[in-house]
Coordinates of C-alpha atoms and ligand atoms in Angstrom, one line a residue:
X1268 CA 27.8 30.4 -9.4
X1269 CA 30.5 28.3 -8.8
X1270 CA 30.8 24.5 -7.9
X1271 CA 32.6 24.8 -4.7
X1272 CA 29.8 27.0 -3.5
X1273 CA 26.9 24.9 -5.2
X1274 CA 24.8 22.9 -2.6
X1275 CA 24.4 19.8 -3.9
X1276 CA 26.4 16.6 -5.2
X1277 CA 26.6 14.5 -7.8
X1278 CA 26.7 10.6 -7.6
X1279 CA 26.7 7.7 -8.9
X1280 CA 24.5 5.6 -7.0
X1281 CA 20.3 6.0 -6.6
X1282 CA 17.8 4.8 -3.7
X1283 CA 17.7 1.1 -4.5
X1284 CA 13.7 1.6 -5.1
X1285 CA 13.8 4.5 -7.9
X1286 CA 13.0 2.6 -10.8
X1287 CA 12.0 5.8 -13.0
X1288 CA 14.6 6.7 -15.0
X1289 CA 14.1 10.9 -14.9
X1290 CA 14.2 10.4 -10.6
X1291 CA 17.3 8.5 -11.0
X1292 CA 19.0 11.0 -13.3
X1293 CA 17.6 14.3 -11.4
X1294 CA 18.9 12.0 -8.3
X1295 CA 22.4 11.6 -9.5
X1296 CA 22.9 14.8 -11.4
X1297 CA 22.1 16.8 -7.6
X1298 CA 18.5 18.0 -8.9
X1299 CA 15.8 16.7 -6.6
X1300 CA 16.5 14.6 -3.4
X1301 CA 13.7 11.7 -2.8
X1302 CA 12.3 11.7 0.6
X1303 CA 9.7 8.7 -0.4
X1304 CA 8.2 7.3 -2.9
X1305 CA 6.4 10.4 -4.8
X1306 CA 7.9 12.5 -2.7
X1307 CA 11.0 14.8 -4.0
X1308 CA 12.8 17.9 -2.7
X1309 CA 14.3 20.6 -4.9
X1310 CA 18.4 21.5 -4.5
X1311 CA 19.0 24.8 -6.3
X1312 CA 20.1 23.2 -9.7
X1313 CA 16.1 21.3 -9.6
X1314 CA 14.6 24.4 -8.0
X1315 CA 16.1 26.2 -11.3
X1316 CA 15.2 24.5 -13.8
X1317 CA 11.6 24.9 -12.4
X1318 CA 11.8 28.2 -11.9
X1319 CA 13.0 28.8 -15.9
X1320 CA 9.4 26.3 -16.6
X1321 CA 7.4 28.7 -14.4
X1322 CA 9.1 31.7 -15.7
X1323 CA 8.3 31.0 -19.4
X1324 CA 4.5 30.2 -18.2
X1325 CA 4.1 32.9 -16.5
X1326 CA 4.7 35.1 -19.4
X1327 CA 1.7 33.5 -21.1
X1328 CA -0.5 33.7 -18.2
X1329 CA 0.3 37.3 -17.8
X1330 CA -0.1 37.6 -21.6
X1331 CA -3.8 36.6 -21.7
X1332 CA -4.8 38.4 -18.8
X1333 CA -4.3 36.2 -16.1
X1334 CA -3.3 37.6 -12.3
X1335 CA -1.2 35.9 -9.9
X1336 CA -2.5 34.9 -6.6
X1337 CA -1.5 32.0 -4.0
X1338 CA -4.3 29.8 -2.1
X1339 CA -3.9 27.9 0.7
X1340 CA -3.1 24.2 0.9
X1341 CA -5.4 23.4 3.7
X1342 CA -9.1 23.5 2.7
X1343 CA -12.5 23.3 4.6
X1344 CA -14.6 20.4 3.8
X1345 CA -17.8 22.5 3.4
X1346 CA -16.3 23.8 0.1
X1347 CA -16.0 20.4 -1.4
X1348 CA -19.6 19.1 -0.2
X1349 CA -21.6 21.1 -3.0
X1350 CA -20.3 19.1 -5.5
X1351 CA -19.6 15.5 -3.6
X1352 CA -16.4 15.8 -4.1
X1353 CA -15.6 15.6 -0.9
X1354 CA -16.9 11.7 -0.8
X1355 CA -14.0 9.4 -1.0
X1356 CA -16.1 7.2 -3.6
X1357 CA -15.8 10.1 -5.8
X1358 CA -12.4 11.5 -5.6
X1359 CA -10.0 8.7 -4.1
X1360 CA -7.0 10.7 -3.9
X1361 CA -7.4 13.3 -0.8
X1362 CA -5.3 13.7 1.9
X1363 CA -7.8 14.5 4.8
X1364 CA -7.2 15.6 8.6
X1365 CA -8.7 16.9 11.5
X1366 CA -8.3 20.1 13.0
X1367 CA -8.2 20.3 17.0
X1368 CA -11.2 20.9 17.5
X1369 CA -12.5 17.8 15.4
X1370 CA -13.5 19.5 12.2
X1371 CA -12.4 17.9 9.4
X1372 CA -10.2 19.7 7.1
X1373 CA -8.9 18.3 3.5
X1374 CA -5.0 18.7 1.5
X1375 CA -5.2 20.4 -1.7
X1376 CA -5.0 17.9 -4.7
X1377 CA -7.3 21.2 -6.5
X1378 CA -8.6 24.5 -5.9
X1379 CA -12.0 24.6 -8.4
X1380 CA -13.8 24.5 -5.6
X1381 CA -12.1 26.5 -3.3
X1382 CA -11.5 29.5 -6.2
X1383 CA -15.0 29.5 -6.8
X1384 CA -16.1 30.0 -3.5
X1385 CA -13.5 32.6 -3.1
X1386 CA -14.6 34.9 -6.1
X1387 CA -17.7 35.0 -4.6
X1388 CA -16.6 37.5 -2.1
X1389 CA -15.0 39.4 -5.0
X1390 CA -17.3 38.9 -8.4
X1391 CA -20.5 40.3 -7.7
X1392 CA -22.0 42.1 -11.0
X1393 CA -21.1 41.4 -14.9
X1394 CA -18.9 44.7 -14.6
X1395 CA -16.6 42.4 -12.7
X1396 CA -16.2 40.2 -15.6
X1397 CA -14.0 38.7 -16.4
X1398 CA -11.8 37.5 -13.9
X1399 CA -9.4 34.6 -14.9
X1400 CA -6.4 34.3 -11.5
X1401 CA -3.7 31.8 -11.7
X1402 CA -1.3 29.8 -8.9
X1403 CA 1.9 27.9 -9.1
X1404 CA 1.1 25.7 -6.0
X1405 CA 2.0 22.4 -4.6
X1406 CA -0.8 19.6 -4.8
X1407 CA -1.0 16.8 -2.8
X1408 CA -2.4 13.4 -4.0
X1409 CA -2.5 10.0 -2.7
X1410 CA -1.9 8.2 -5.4
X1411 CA -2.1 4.9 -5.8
X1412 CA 1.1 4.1 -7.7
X1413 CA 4.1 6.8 -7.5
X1414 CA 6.7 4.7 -10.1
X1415 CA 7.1 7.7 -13.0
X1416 CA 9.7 9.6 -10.6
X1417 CA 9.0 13.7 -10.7
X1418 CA 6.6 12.8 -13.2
X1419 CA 3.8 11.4 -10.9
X1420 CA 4.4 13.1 -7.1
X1421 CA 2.0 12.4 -4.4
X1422 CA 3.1 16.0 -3.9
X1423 CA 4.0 17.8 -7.1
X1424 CA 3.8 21.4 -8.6
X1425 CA 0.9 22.1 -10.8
X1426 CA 0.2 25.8 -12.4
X1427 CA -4.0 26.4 -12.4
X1428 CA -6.0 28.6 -14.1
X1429 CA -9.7 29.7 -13.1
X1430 CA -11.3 32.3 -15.3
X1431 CA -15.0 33.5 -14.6
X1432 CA -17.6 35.2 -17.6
X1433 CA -20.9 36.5 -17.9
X1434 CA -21.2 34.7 -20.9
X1435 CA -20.7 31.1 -22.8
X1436 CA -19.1 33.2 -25.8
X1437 CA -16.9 34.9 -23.7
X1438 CA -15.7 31.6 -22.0
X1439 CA -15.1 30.3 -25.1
X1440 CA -12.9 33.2 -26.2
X1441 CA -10.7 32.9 -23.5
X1442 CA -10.8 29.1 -23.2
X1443 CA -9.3 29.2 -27.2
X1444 CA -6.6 31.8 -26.0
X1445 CA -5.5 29.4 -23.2
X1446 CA -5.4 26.4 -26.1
X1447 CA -3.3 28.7 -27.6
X1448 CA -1.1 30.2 -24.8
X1449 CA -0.3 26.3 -23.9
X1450 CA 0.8 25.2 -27.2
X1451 CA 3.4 27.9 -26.8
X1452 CA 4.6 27.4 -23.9
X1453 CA 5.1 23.6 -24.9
X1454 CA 7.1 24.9 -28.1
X1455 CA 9.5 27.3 -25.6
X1456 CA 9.7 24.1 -23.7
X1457 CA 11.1 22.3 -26.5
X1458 CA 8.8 19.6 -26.6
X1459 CA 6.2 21.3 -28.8
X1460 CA 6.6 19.0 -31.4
X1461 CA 5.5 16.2 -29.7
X1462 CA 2.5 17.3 -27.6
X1463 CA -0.8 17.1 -29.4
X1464 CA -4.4 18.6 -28.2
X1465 CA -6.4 15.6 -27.1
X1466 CA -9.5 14.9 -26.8
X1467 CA -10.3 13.5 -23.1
X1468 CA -12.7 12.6 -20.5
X1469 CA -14.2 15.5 -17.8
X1470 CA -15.3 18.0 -19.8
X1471 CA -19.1 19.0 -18.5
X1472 CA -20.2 22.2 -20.5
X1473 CA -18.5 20.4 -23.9
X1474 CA -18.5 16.5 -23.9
X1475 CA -14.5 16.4 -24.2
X1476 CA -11.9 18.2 -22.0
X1477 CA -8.8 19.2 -24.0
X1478 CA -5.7 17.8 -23.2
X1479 CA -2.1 18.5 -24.1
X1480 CA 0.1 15.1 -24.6
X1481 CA 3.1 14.5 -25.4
X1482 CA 4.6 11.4 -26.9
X1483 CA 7.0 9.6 -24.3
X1484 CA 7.5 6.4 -23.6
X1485 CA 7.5 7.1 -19.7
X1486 CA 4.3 8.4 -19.8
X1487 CA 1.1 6.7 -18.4
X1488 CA -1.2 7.7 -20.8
X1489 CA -2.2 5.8 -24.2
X1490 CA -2.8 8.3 -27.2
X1491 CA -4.8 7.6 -30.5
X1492 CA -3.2 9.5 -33.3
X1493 CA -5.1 10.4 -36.4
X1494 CA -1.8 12.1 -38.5
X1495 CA -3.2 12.5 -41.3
X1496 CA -6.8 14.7 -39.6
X1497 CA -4.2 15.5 -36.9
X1498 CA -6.6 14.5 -34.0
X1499 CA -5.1 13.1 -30.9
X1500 CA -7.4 10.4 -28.6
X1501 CA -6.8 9.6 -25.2
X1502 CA -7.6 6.1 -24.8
X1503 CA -10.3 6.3 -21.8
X1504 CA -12.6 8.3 -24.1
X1505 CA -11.8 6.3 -27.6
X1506 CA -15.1 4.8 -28.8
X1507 CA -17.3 8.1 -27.9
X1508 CA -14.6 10.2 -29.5
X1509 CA -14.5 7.8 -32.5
X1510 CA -18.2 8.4 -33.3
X1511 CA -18.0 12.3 -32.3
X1512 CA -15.6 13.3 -34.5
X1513 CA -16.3 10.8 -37.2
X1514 CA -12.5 9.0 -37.1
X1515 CA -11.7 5.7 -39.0
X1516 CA -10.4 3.7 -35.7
X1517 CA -9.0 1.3 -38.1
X1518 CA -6.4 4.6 -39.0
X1519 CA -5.6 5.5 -35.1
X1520 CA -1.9 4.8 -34.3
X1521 CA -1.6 3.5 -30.4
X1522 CA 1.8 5.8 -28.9
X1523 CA 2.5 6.5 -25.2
X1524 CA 2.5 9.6 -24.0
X1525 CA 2.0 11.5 -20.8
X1526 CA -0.6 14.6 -20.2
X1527 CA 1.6 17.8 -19.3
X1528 CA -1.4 19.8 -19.5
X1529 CA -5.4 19.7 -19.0
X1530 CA -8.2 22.6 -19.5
X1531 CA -12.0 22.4 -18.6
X1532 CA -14.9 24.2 -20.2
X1533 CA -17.2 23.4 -17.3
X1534 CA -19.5 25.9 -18.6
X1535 CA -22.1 26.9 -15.7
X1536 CA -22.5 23.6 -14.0
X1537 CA -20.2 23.7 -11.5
X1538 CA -21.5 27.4 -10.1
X1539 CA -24.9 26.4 -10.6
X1540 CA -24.1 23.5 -8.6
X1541 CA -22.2 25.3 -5.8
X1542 CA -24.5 28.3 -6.1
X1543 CA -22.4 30.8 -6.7
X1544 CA -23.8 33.5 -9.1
X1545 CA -23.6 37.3 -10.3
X1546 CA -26.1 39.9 -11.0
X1547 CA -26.5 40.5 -14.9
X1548 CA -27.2 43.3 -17.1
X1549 CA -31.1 42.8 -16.9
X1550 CA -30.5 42.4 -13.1
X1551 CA -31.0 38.6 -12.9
X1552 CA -28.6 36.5 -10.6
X1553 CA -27.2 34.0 -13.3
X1554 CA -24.3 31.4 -11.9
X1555 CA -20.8 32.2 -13.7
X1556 CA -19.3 30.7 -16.9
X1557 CA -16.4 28.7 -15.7
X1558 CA -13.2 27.2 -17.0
X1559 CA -10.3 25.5 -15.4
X1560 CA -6.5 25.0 -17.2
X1561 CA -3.9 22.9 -15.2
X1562 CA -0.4 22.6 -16.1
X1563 CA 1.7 19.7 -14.5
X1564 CA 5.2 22.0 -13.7
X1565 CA 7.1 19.3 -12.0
X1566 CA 6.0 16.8 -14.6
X1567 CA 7.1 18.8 -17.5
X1568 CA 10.2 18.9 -16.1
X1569 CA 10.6 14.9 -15.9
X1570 CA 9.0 14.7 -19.4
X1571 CA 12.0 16.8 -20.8
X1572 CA 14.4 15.2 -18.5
X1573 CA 12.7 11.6 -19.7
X1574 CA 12.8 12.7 -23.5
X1575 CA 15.9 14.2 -24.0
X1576 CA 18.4 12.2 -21.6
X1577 CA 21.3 10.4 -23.3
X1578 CA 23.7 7.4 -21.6
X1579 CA 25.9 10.6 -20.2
X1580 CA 23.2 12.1 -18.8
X1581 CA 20.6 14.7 -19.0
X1582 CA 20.1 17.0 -21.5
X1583 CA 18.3 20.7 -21.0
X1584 CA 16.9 23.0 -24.1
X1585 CA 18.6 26.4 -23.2
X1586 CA 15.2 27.7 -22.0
X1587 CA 15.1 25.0 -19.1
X1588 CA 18.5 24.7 -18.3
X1589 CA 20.0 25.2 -14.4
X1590 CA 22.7 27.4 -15.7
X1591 CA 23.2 27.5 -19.7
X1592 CA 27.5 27.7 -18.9
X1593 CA 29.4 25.2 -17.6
X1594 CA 33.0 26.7 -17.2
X1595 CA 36.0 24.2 -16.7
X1596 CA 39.2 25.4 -15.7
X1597 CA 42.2 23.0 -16.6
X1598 CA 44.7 22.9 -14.4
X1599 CA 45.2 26.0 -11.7
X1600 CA 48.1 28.4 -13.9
X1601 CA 47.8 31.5 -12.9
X1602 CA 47.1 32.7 -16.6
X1603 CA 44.7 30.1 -16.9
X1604 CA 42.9 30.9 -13.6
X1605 CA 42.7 34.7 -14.8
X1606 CA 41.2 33.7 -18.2
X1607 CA 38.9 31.6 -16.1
X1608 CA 37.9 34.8 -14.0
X1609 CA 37.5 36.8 -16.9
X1610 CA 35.6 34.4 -18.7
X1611 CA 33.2 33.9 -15.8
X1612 CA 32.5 38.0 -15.7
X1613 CA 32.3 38.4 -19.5
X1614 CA 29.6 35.4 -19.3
X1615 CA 27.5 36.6 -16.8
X1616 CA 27.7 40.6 -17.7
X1617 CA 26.1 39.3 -20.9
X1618 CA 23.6 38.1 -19.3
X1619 CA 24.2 34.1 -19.2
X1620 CA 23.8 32.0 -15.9
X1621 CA 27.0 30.0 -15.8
X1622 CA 28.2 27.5 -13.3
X1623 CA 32.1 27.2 -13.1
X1624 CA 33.4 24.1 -11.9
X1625 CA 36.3 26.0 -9.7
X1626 CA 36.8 22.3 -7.7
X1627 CA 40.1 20.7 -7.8
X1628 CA 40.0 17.6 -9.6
X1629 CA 40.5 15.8 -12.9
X1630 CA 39.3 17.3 -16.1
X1631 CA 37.4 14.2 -16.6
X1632 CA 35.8 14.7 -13.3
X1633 CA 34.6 18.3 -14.5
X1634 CA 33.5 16.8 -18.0
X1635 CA 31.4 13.9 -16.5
X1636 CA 29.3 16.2 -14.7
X1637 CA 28.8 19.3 -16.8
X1638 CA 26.9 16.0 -19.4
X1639 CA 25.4 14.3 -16.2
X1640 CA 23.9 18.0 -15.4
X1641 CA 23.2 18.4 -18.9
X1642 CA 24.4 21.8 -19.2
X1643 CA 23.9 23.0 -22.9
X1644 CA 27.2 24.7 -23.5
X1645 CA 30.6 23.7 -22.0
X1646 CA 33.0 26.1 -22.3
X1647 CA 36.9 25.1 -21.4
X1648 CA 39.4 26.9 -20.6
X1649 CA 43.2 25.6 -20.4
X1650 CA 46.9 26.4 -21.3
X1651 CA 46.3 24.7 -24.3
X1652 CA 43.3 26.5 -25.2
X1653 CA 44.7 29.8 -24.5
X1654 CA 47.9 28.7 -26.6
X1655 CA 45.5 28.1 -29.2
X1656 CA 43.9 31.7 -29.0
X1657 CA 40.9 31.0 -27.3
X1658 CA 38.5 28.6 -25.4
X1659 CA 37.0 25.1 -26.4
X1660 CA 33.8 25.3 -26.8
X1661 CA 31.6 21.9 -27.1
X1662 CA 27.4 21.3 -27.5
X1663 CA 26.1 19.3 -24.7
X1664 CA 24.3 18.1 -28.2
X1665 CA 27.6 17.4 -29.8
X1666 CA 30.2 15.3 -29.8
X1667 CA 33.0 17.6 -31.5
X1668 CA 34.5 21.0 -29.7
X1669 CA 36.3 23.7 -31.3
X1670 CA 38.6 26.4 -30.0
X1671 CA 37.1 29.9 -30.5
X1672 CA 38.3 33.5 -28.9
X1673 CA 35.9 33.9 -25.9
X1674 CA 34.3 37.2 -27.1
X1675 CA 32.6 34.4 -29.7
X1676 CA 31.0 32.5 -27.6
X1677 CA 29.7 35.1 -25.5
X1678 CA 28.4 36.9 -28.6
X1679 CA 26.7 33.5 -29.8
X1680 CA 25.1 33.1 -26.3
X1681 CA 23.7 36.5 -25.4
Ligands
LIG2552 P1 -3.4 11.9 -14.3 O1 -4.5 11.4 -15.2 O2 -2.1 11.8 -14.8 O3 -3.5 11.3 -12.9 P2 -5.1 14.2 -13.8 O4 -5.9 14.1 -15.0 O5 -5.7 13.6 -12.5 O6 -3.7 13.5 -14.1 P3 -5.4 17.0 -13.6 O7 -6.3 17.1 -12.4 O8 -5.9 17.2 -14.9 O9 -4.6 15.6 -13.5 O10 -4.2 18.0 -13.2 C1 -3.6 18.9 -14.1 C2 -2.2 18.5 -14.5 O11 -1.4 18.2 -13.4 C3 -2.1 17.2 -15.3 O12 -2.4 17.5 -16.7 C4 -0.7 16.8 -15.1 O13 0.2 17.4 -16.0 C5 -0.4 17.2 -13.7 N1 -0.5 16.1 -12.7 C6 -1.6 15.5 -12.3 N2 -1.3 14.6 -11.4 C7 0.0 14.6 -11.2 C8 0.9 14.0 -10.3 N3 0.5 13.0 -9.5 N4 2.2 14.3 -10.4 C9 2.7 15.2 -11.2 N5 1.9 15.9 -12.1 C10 0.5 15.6 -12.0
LIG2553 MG1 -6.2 15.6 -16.4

């Protein structure tokens, strides 16, 4: 791509209310546009970088057996009534209207409901099972507070999981595959080393839910960490998880951190509750084992932007990154321009997204924003350079370049 064609601009300047530091970076770097509080849109550089996030978990979906589908963002309230969830007084967060005709109808903030009732049409008999179907789809929240930028939307991107079984050993199977599919996904994200599996409120088969932290001071969330038993705490649940799992609270270190992932063993309450049930091997109608994994897409994407920022700018791992390339031409020589050209085709033929800042403006200009993007390679290109037999090639990590033939880089990239 180049820059003259790019939709988007840089700046220097954010709304005067965007306190979070991710919303004001992703503001002036051209990534996300803020329409209100909560609220962002995606340019191409943002809608990128979330398509890398959902391309890498979609892999591991996929990997474990999970099918793609899309539900709807507009739900029936007769769904949600089973379970009460529906009542204000027990979810605060819904978005609710009416339909023409009166009837009320409810915004997606979750789909456990709505999947379940759906597979009922589907799931009839144990030879069905198992079933586990997964979403990338846009939830819609009132919250209360909407200060952490992309990383808490009252309208944000969330992958969920549902998976269905015939039985509580099978659930459990697959619920440890997730566990294990997530913890990947977080290391490809780059921030592996820093999320933990915690133990949290809302699980209803098992006492805990599971869910996946990671240290950031941006984050909302307080973690207890036992390093040495590597246990991780989240705060809300601390005193029943201290006696559970027999920890020395005296031992728990307090860190901030912010949940970029959540799964639910709800075992077969929540069918039981909503009814919803299958014909067995011994022909009795038995309500489904049921599990539900969340990941937050959009905040990932803060947490990274949040973790690894620097006072240039952002700074993507190569798996996240917009484009991994960003191409400077110095000056507009002809010879330089062609090296430019050829440069930008030997790039991309090798298969690396690069964005070459084609505009006409200072060098320093160029260099400013290929660190405010937080592009991971820069790659130059200039009389000089070419003098020098090659390019200059600089980290986004680094602080020192070096001039190396092109067919280097390309071969260090690919
Ligand atoms: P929180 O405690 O932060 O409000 P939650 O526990 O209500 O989150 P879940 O229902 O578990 O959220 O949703 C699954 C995942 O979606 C969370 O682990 C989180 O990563 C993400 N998420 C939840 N709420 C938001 C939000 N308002 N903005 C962005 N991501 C969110
Ligand atoms: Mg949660």
């Amino acid at each position: 791509m180049k820059r003259t064609k790019l939709f988007t601009k840089t700046s220097k300047t954010v709304p005067a209310d965007e306190t979070s530091r991710n919303a004001q970076l992703l503001i002036r770097a051209g990534y996300v546009h803020k329409e209100m509080a909560g609220v962002y849109a995606y340019l191409p550089l943002g809608l990128r970088t979330l398509e890398k996030i959902k391309s890498i978990i979609r892999k591991e979906m996929d990997g474990i057996g999970g099918q793609e589908i899309s539900m709807t963002s507009l739900q029936p309230k007769a769904v949600w009534q089973t379970t009460r969830r529906w009542d204000d007084d027990v979810v605060d967060i819904w978005f609710k209207s009416k339909l023409q005709s009166g009837e009320d109808v409810g915004f997606a903030w979750s789909h456990e409901e709505p999947i379940l009732s759906m597979l009922r049409d589907y799931v009839h008999s144990y030879k069905d099972l198992p079933v586990a179907v997964y979403q990338f789809q846009t939830k819609l929240r009132n919250e209360l507070r909407a200060k952490s930028g992309i990383m808490r939307g009252r309208e944000f991107l969330m992958k969920d999981m549902y998976s269905v079984h015939a039985t509580k050993r099978d659930l459990q199977k697959f619920y440890d595959e997730v566990k294990a599919a997530y913890l990947h996904i977080y290391d490809q994200l780059g921030i592996g080393d820093r999320t933990y599996v915690t133990f949290a409120a809302g699980g209803a088969f098992t006492k805990f839910s599971h869910e996946f932290q990671t240290l950031c001071d941006a984050g909302e969330d307080w973690l207890y960490l036992d390093r040495e038993k590597n246990i991780a705490v989240n705060e809300e649940v601390l005193d029943d998880a201290v006696t559970e799992l027999g920890l020395d609270k005296s031992k728990l270190e307090k860190c901030r951190s912010a949940e970029v992932g959540n799964i639910f063993n709800f075992g077969t309450d929540k069918a039981a509750q909503m009814g919803i049930t299958f014909t067995d091997r011994d022909n009795q109608a038995k309500p489904f084992w049921f599990g539900s994994y969340g990941i937050g897409v959009t905040r990932v994407m803060g947490v990274i932007a949040e973790l690894f920022a620097d006072d240039k700018g952002l700074v993507w791992p190569d798996s996240v990154a917009p484009f991994r390339v960003y191409l400077v031409n110095i000056g507009t020589d002809e010879m330089v321009l062609a090296e430019t050209e050829k440069a930008y085709y030997e790039l991309q033929k090798a298969g690396i997204d690069v964005l070459w800042d084609d505009r006409d403006v200072r060098p320093g200009e160029k260099f400013a924003d290929a660190d405010l993007m937080g592009i991971p390679h820069r790659v130059v290109i200039s009389q000089k350079t070419l003098e020098k037999g090659g390019v200059e090639y600089k980290a986004r990590t680094s602080g020192e370049s070096e001039i190396k033939p092109l067919a280097e880089v390309v071969k260090a990239l690919a």
